[in-house]
CSV table of C-alpha atoms and ligand atoms in Angstrom, one decimal:
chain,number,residue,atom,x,y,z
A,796,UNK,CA,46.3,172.6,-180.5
A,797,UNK,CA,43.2,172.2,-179.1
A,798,UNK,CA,42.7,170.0,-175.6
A,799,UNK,CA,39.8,169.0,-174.6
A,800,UNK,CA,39.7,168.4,-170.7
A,801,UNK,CA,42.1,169.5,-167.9
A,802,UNK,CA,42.4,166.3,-165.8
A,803,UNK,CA,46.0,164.9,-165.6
A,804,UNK,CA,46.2,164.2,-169.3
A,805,UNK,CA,45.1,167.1,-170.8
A,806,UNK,CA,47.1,169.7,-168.2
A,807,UNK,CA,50.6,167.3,-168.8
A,808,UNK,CA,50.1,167.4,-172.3
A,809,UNK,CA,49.6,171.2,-172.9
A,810,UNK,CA,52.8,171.7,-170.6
A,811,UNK,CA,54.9,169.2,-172.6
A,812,UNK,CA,53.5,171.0,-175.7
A,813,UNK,CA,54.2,174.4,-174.3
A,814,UNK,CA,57.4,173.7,-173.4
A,815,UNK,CA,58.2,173.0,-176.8
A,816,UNK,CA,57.0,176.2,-178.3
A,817,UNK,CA,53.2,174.8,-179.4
A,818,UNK,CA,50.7,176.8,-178.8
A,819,UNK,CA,47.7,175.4,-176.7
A,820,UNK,CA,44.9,175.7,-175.1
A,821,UNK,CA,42.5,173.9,-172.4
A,822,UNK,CA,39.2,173.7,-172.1
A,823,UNK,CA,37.5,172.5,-169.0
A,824,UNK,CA,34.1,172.6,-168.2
A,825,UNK,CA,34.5,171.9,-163.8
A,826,UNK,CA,36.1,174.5,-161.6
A,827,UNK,CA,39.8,174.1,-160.7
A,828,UNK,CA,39.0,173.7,-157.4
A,829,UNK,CA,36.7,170.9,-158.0
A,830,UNK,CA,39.4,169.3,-160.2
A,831,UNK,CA,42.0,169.8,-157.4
A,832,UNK,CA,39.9,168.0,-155.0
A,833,UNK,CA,38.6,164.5,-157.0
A,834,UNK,CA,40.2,161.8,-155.0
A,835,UNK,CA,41.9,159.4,-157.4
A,836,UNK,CA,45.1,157.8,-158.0
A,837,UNK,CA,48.2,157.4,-156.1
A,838,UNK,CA,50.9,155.2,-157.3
A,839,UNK,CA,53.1,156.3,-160.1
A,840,UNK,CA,55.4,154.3,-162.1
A,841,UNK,CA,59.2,155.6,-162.9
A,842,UNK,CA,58.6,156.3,-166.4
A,843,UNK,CA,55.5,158.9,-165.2
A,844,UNK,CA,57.7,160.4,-162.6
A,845,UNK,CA,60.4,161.1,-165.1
A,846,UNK,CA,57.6,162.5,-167.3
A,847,UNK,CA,56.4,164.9,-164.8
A,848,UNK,CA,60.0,166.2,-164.0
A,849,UNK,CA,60.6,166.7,-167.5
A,850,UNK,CA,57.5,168.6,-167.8
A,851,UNK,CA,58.7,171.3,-165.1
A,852,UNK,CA,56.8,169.7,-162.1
A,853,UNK,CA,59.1,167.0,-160.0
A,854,UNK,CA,60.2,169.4,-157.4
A,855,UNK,CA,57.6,168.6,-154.8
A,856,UNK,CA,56.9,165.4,-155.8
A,857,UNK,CA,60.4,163.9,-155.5
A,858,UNK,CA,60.5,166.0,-151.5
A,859,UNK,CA,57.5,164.2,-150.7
A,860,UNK,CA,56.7,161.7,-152.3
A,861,UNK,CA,57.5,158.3,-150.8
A,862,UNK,CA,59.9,155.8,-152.6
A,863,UNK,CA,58.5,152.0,-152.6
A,864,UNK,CA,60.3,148.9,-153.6
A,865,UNK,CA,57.9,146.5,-152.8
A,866,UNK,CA,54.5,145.5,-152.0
A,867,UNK,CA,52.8,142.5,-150.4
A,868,UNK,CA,50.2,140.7,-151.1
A,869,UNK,CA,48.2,139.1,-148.5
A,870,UNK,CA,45.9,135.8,-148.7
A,871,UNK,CA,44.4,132.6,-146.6
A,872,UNK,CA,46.2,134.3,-143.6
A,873,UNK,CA,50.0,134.6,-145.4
A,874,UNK,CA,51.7,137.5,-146.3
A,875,UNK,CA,53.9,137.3,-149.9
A,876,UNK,CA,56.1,140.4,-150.5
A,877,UNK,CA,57.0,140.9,-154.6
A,878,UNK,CA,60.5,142.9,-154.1
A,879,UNK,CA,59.8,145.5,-157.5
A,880,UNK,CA,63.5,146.6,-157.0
A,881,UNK,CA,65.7,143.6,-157.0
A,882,UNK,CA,62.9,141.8,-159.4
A,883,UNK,CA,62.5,144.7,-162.1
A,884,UNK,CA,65.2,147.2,-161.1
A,885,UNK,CA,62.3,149.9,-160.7
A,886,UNK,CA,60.9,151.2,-157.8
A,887,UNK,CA,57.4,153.0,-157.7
A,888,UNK,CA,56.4,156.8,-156.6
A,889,UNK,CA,53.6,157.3,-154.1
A,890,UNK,CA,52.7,160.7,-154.9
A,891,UNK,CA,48.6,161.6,-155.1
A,892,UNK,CA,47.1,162.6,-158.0
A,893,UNK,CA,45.2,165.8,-155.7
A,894,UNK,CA,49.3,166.5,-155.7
A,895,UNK,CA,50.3,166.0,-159.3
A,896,UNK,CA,46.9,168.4,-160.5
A,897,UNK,CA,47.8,170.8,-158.5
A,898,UNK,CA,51.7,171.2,-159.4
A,899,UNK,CA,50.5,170.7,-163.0
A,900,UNK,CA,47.6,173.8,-162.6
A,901,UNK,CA,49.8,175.9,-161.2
A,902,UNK,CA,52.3,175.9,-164.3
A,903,UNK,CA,49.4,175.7,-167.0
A,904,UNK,CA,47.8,178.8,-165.3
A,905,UNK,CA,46.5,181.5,-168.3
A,906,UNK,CA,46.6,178.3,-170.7
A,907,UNK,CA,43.4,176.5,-169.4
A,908,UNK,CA,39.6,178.0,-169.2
A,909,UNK,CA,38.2,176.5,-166.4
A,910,UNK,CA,34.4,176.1,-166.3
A,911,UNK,CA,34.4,176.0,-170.1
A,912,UNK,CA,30.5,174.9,-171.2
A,913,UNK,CA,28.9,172.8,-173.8
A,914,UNK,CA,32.2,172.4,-175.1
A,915,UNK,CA,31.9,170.8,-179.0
A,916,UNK,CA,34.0,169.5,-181.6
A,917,UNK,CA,33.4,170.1,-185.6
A,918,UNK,CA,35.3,169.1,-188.6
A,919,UNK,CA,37.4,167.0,-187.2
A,920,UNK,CA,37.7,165.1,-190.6
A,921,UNK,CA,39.2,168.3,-192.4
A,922,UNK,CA,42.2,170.1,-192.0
A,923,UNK,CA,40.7,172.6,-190.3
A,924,UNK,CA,38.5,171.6,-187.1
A,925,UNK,CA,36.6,174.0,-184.5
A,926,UNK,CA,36.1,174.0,-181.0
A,927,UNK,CA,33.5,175.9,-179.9
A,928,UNK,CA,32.4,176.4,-176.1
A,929,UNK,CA,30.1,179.0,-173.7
A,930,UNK,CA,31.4,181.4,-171.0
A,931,UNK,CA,29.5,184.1,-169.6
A,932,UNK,CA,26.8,183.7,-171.6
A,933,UNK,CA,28.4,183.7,-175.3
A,934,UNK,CA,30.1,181.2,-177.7
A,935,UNK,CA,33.4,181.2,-178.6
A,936,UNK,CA,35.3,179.6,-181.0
A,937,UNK,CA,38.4,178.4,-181.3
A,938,UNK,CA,40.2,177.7,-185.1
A,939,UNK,CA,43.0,174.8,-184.3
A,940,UNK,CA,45.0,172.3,-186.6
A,941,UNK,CA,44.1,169.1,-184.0
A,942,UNK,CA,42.4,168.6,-180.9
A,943,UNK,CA,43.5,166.7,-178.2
A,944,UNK,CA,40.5,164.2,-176.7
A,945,UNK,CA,41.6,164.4,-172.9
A,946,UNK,CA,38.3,164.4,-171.8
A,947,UNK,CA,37.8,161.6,-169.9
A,948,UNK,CA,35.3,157.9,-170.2
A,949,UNK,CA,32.2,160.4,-170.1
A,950,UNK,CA,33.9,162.7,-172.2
A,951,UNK,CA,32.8,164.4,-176.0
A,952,UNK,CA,35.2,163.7,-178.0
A,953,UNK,CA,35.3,160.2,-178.4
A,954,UNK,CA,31.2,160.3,-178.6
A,955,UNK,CA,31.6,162.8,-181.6
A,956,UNK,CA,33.3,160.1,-184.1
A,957,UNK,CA,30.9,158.5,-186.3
A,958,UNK,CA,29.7,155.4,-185.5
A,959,UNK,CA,32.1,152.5,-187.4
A,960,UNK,CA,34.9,154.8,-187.4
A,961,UNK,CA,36.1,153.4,-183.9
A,962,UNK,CA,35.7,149.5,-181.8
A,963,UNK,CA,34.9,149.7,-178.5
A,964,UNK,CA,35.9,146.8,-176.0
A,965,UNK,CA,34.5,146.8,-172.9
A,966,UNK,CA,33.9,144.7,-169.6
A,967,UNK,CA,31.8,145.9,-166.4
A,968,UNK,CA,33.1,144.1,-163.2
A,969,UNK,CA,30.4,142.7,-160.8
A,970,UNK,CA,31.4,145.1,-157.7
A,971,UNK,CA,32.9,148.3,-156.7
A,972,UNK,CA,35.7,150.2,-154.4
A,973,UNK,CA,34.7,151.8,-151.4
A,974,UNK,CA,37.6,154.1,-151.0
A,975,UNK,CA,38.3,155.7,-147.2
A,976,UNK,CA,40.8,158.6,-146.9
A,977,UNK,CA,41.6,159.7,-143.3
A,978,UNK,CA,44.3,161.7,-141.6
A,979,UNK,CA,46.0,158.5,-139.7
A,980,UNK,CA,49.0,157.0,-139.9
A,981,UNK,CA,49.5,154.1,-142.9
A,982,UNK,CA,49.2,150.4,-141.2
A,983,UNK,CA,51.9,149.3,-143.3
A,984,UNK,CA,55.0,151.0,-144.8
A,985,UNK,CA,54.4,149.3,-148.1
A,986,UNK,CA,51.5,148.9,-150.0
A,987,UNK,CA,49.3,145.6,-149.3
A,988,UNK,CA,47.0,143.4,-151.9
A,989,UNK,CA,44.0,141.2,-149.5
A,990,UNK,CA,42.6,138.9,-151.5
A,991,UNK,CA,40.1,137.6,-148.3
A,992,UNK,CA,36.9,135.2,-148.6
A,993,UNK,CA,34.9,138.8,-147.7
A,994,UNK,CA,35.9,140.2,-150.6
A,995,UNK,CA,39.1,142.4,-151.7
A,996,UNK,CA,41.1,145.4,-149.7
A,997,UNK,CA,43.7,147.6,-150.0
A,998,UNK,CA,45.7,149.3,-147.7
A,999,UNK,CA,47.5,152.6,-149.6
A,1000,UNK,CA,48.4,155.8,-148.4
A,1001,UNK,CA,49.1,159.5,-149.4
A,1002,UNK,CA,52.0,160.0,-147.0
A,1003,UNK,CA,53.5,159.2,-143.7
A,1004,UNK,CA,50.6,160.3,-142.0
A,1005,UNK,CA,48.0,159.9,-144.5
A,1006,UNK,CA,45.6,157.0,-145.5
A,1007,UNK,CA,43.9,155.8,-148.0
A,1008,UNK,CA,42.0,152.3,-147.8
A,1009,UNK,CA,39.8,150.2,-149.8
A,1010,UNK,CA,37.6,147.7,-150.0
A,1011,UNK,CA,35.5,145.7,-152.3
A,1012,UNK,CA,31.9,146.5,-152.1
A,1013,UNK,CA,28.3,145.7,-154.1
A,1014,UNK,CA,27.5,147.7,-157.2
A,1015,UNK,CA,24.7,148.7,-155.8
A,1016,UNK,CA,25.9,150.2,-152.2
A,1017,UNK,CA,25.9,154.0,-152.1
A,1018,UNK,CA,28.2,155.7,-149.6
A,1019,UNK,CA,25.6,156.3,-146.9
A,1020,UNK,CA,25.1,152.6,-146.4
A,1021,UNK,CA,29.2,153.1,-145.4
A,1022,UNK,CA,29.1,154.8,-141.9
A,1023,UNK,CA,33.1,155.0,-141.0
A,1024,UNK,CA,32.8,152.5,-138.3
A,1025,UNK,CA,31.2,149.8,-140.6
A,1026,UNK,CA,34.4,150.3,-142.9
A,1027,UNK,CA,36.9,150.2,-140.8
A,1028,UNK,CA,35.5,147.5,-139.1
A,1029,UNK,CA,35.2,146.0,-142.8
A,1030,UNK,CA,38.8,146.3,-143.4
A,1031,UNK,CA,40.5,144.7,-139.7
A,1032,UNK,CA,38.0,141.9,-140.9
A,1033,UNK,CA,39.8,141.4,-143.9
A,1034,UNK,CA,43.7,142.4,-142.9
A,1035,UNK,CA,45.8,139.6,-141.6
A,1036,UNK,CA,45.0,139.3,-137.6
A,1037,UNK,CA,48.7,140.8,-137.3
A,1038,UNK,CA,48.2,143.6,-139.8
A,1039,UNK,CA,44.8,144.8,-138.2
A,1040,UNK,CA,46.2,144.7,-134.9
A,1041,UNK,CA,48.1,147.8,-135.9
A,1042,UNK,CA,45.3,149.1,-137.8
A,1043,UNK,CA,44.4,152.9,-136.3
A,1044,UNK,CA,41.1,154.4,-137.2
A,1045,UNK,CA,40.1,158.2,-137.6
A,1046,UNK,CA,37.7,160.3,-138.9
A,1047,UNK,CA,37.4,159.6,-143.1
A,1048,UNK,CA,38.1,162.9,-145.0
A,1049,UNK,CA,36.5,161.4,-148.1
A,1050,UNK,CA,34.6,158.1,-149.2
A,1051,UNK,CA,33.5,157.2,-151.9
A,1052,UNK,CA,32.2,154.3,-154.5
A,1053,UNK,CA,33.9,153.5,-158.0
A,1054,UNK,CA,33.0,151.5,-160.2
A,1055,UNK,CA,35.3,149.1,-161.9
A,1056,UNK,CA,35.8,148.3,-165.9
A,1057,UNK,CA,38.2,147.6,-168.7
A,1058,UNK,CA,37.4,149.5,-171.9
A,1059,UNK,CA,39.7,150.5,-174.9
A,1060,UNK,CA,38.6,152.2,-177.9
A,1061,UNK,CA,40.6,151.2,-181.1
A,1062,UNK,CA,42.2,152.8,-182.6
A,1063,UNK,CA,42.6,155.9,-180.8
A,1064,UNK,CA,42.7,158.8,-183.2
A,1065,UNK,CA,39.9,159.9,-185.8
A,1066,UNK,CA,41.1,162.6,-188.6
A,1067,UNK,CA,42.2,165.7,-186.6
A,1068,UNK,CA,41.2,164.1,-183.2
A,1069,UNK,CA,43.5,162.2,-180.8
A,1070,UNK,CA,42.3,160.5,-177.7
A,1071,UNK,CA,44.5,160.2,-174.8
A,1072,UNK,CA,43.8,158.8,-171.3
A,1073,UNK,CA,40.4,157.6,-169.8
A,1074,UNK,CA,39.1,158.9,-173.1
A,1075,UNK,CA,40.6,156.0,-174.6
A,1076,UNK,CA,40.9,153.8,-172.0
A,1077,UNK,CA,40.1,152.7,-168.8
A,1078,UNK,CA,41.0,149.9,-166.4
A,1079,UNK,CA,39.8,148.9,-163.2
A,1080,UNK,CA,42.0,150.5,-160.6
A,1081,UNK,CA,44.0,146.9,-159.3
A,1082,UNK,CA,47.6,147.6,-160.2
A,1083,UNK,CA,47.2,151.2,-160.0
A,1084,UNK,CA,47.5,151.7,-164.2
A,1085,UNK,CA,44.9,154.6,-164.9
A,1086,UNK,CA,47.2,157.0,-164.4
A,1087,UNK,CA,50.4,156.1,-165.7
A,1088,UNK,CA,48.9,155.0,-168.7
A,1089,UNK,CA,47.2,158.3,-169.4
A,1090,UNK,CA,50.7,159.6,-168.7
A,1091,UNK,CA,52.6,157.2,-171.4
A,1092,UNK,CA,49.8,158.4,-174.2
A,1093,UNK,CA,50.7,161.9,-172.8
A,1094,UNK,CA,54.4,161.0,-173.6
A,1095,UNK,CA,54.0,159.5,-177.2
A,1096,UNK,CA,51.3,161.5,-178.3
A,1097,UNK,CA,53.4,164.7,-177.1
A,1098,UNK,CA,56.5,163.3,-179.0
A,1099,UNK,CA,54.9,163.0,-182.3
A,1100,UNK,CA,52.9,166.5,-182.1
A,1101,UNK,CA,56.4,167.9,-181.5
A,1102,UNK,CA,58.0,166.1,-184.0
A,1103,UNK,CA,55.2,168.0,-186.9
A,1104,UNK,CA,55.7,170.9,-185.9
A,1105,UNK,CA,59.1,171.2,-185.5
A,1106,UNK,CA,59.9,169.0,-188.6
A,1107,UNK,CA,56.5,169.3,-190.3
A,1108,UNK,CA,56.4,165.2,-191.0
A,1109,UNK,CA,52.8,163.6,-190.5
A,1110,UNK,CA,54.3,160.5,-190.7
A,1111,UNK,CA,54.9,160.2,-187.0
A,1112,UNK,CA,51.5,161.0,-186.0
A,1113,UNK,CA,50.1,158.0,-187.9
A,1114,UNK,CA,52.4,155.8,-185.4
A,1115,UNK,CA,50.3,157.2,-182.3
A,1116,UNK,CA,47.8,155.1,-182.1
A,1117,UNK,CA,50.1,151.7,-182.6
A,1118,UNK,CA,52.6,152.8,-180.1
A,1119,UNK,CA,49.8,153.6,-177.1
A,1120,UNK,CA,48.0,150.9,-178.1
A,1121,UNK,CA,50.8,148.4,-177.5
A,1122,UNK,CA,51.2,150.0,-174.1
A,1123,UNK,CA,47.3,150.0,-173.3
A,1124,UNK,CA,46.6,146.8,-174.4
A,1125,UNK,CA,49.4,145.2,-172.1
A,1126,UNK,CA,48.3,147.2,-168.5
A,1127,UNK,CA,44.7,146.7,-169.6
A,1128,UNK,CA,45.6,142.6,-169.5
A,1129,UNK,CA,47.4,143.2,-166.1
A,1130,UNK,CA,44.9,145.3,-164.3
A,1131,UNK,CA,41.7,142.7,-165.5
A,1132,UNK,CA,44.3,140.1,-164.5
A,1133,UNK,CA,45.0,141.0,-160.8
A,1134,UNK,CA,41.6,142.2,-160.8
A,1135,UNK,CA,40.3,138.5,-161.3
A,1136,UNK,CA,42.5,137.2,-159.1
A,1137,UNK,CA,42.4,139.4,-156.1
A,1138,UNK,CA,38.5,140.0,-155.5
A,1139,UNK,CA,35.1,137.8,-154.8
A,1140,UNK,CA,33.5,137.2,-157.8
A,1141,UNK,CA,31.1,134.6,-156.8
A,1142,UNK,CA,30.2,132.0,-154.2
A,1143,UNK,CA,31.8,129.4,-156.6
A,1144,UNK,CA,34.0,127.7,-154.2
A,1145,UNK,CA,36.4,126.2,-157.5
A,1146,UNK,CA,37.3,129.8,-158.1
A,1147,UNK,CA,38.3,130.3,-154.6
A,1148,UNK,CA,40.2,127.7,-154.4
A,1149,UNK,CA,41.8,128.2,-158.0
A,1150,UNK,CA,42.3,132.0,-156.9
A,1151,UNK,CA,43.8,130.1,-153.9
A,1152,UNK,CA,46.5,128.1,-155.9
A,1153,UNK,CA,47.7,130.9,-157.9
A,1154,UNK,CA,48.7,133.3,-155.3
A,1155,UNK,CA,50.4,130.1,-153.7
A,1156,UNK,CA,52.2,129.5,-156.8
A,1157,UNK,CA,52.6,133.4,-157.0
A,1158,UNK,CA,54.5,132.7,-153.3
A,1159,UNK,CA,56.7,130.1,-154.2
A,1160,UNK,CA,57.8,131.0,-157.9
A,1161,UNK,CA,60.6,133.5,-158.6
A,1162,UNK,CA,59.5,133.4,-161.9
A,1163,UNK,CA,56.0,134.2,-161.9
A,1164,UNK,CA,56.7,136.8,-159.1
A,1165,UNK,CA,59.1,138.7,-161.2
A,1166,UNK,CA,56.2,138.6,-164.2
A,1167,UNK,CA,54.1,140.7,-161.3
A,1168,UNK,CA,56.9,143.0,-160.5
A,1169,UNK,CA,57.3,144.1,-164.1
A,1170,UNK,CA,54.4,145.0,-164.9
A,1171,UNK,CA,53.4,146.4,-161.7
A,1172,UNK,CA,56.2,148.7,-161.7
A,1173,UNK,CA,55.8,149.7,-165.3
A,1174,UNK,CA,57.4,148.2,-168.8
A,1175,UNK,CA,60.2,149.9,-170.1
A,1176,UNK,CA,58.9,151.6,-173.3
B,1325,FAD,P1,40.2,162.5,-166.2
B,1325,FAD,O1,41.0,162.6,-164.9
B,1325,FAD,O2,38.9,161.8,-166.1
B,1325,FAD,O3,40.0,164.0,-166.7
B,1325,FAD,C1,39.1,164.3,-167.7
B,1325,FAD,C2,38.7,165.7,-167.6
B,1325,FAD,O4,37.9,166.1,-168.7
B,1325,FAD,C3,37.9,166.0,-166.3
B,1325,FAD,O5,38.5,167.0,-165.6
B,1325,FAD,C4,36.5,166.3,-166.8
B,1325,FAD,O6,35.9,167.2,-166.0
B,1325,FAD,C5,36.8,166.9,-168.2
B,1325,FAD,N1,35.7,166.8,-169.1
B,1325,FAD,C6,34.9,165.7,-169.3
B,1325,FAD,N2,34.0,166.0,-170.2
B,1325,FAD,C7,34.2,167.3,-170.6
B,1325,FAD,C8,33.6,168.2,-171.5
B,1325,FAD,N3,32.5,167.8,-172.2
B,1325,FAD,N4,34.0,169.4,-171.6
B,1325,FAD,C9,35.1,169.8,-171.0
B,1325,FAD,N5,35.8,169.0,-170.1
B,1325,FAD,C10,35.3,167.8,-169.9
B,1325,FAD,N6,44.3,155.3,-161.5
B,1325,FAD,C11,45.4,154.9,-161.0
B,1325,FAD,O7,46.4,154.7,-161.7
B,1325,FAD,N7,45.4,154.5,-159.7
B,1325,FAD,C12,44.3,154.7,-158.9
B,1325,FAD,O8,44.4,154.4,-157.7
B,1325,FAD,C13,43.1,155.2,-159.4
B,1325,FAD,N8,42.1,155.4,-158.6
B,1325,FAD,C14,41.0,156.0,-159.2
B,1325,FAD,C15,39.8,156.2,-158.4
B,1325,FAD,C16,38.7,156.8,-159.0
B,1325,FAD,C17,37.5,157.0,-158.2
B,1325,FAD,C18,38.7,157.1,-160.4
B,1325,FAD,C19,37.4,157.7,-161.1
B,1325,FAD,C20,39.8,156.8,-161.2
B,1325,FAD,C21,41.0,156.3,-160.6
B,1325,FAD,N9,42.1,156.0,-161.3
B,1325,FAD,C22,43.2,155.5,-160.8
B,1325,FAD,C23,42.2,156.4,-162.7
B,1325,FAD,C24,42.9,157.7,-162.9
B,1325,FAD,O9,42.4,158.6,-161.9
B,1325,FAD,C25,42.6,158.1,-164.3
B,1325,FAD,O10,43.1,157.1,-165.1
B,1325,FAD,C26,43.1,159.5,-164.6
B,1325,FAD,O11,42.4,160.5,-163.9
B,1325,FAD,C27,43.0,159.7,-166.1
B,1325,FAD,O12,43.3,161.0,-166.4
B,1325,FAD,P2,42.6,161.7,-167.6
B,1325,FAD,O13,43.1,163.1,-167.6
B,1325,FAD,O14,42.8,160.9,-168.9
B,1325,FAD,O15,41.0,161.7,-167.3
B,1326,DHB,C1,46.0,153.2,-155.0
B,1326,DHB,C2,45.0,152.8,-155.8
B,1326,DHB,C3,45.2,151.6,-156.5
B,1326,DHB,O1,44.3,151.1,-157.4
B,1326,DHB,C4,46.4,150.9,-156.4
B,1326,DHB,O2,46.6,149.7,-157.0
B,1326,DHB,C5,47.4,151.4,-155.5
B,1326,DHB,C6,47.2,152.6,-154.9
B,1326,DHB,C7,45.8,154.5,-154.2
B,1326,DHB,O3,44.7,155.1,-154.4
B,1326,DHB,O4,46.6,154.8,-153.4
């Protein structure tokens, strides 16, 4: 096997693999340490912490990771907390992905080339396909029976199937996340949702004395237009007067702007080529599903590579697609969901005041409150 990026797809995959007696290799064209150090996700669902432990790597994670079994959700100055535990009977992980690369590196070490350039994919329509990149100044090639496409939404992999072969769907929110993440304590113990007139914020965190905040921005801001104070004093604007009370500042450690979309690529293999993660799919980061979804293709497509090559039956690997899909397709409607109904799209004061009666409704209705808590904490498989 063949993988094609070492973000958290591609690094869990070649340890579930390796564990199993396949033999794989990684190809990565950043440095580890700049890998290590990309600020991203936080929140894991159950099913991705049981994945990681049985990869080899839950030992740090469950010492420090902090157990959640709720979040709130704040708007028009109330505060509605969705119990995850007693409504789904699943609590979440906060664990950061900085964390879960690092634990994963560590085990992978010798398996993945780091700094691996103009990395390419040929024949990937034949039994046989290549991967060729550069180090040190010379090509090298490596003869594999599949390759795994964990190489992100800029990635190669996808871009090398022919056009028609694959449909794209795609939608481009009107707004970013300015994400803070500063060395001072969380204001909240759990996790809180603003939906506010200014625009969205959330309040996360990393660990007990760790935070990570952030809030809805233009497209078009850059991180300079973002001194500290101006987001800080962003955020107390947009926190309940009783949350931002309790709000402390500090110095940022990292800021930065993302972008938001929902995008899925069907179906999601191509011959010898399986795509797994933001290579496939990505969502915009309300609900906290990029990474636990890269982790449940991880899981299946794992499973069925195992499967051929410990029972040689292809039969299997045809399912992969169909089973992530069913997955994707599901946190992919949840994230664009909570995404529509959380931030300001426009000054359209009937969508505010829509956006307005469903998070009331949201308040009052066991019903429509456990619908948030199971898919926020992850559907069984
Ligand atoms: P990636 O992490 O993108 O890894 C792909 C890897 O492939 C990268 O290391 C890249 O360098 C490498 N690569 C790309 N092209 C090539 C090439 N040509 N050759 C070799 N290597 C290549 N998800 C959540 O669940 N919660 C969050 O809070 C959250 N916040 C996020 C914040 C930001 C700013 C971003 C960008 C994403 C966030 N996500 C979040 C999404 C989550 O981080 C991703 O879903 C997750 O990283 C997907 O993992 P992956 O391994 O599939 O892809
Ligand atoms: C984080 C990010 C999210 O998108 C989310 O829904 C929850 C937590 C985070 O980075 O901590």
């Amino acid at each position: 096997m063949a993988i094609v990026g070492a973000g958290p797809s591609g690094v869990l995959l070649s340890q579930l693999l390796h564990r199993a007696g396949v033999d794989c290799i990684v190809l990565e064209r950043h440095t580890r340490d700049y890998v290590e150090r990309r600020i991203r996700a936080g929140l894991l669902e159950w099913t991705t912490v049981e994945l990681l432990q049985q990869a080899g790597v839950g030992e740090r994670m469950m010492r420090e990771g902090l157990v959640h079994e709720g979040i709130l959700m704040a708007f028009d100055g109330r505060v509605h907390r969705i119990d995850l535990a007693r409504l789904s009977g699943r609590r979440v992980l906060v664990y950061g992905q900085t964390e879960i690369q690092h634990d994963l590196d560590e085990v992978a070490t010798g398996r993945v080339v780091w700094g691996a350039g103009e990395v390419r994919i040929h024949g990937i329509d034949t039994p046989r396909p290549q991967v060729t990149y550069e180090r040190d100044g010379a090509t090298q090639t490596i003869d594999c029976e599949f390759i795994a496409g964990c190489d992100g939404y800029h990635g190669i992999c996808r871009a090398s199937i022919p056009a028609g072969r694959i449909t794209e769907y795609e939608r481009v929110y009107p707004f970013g996340w300015l994400g803070i993440l500063a060395d001072v304590p969380p204001v909240n113990e759990e996790l809180i949702y603003v939906n506010h007139p200014r625009g969205f914020a959330l309040c996360s965190m990393r660990s007990r004395t760790r935070s990570r905040y952030y809030v809805q921005c233009p497209l078009e801001d850059r991180v300079e237009d973002w001194p500290d104070e101006r987001i800080w004093e962003e955020l107390a604007a947009r926190l309940p007067a009783t949350v931002a009370a309790r709000l402390v500042t500090g110095p940022s450690i990292e800021k930065s702007i993302a972008p938001l979309r929902s995008f899925v690529v069907e179906p999601m293999r191509f011959g010898r080529l399986f795509l797994a993660g933001d290579a496939a799919h990505t969502v915009p980061p309300t609900g906290a599903k990029g990474l636990n979804l890269a982790a449940a293709d991880v899981r299946v497509l794992s499973e069925v590579l195992i499967e051929y090559y410990h029972e040689g039956s292809e039969r299997r690997l045809d399912e992969y697609s169909q089973r992530a899909l069913a997955r994707v397709w599901k946190a992919t409607r949840f994230s664009w969901w909570l995404t529509t109904l959380m931030h300001r799209f426009s000054d359209d004061a009937l969508a505010r005041k829509l956006q307005l009666a469903e998070l009331e409704y949201l308040a009052q209705s066991e019903a429509a409150s456990k619908a948030v808590a199971e898919n926020y904490s992850g559907l069984p498989f």
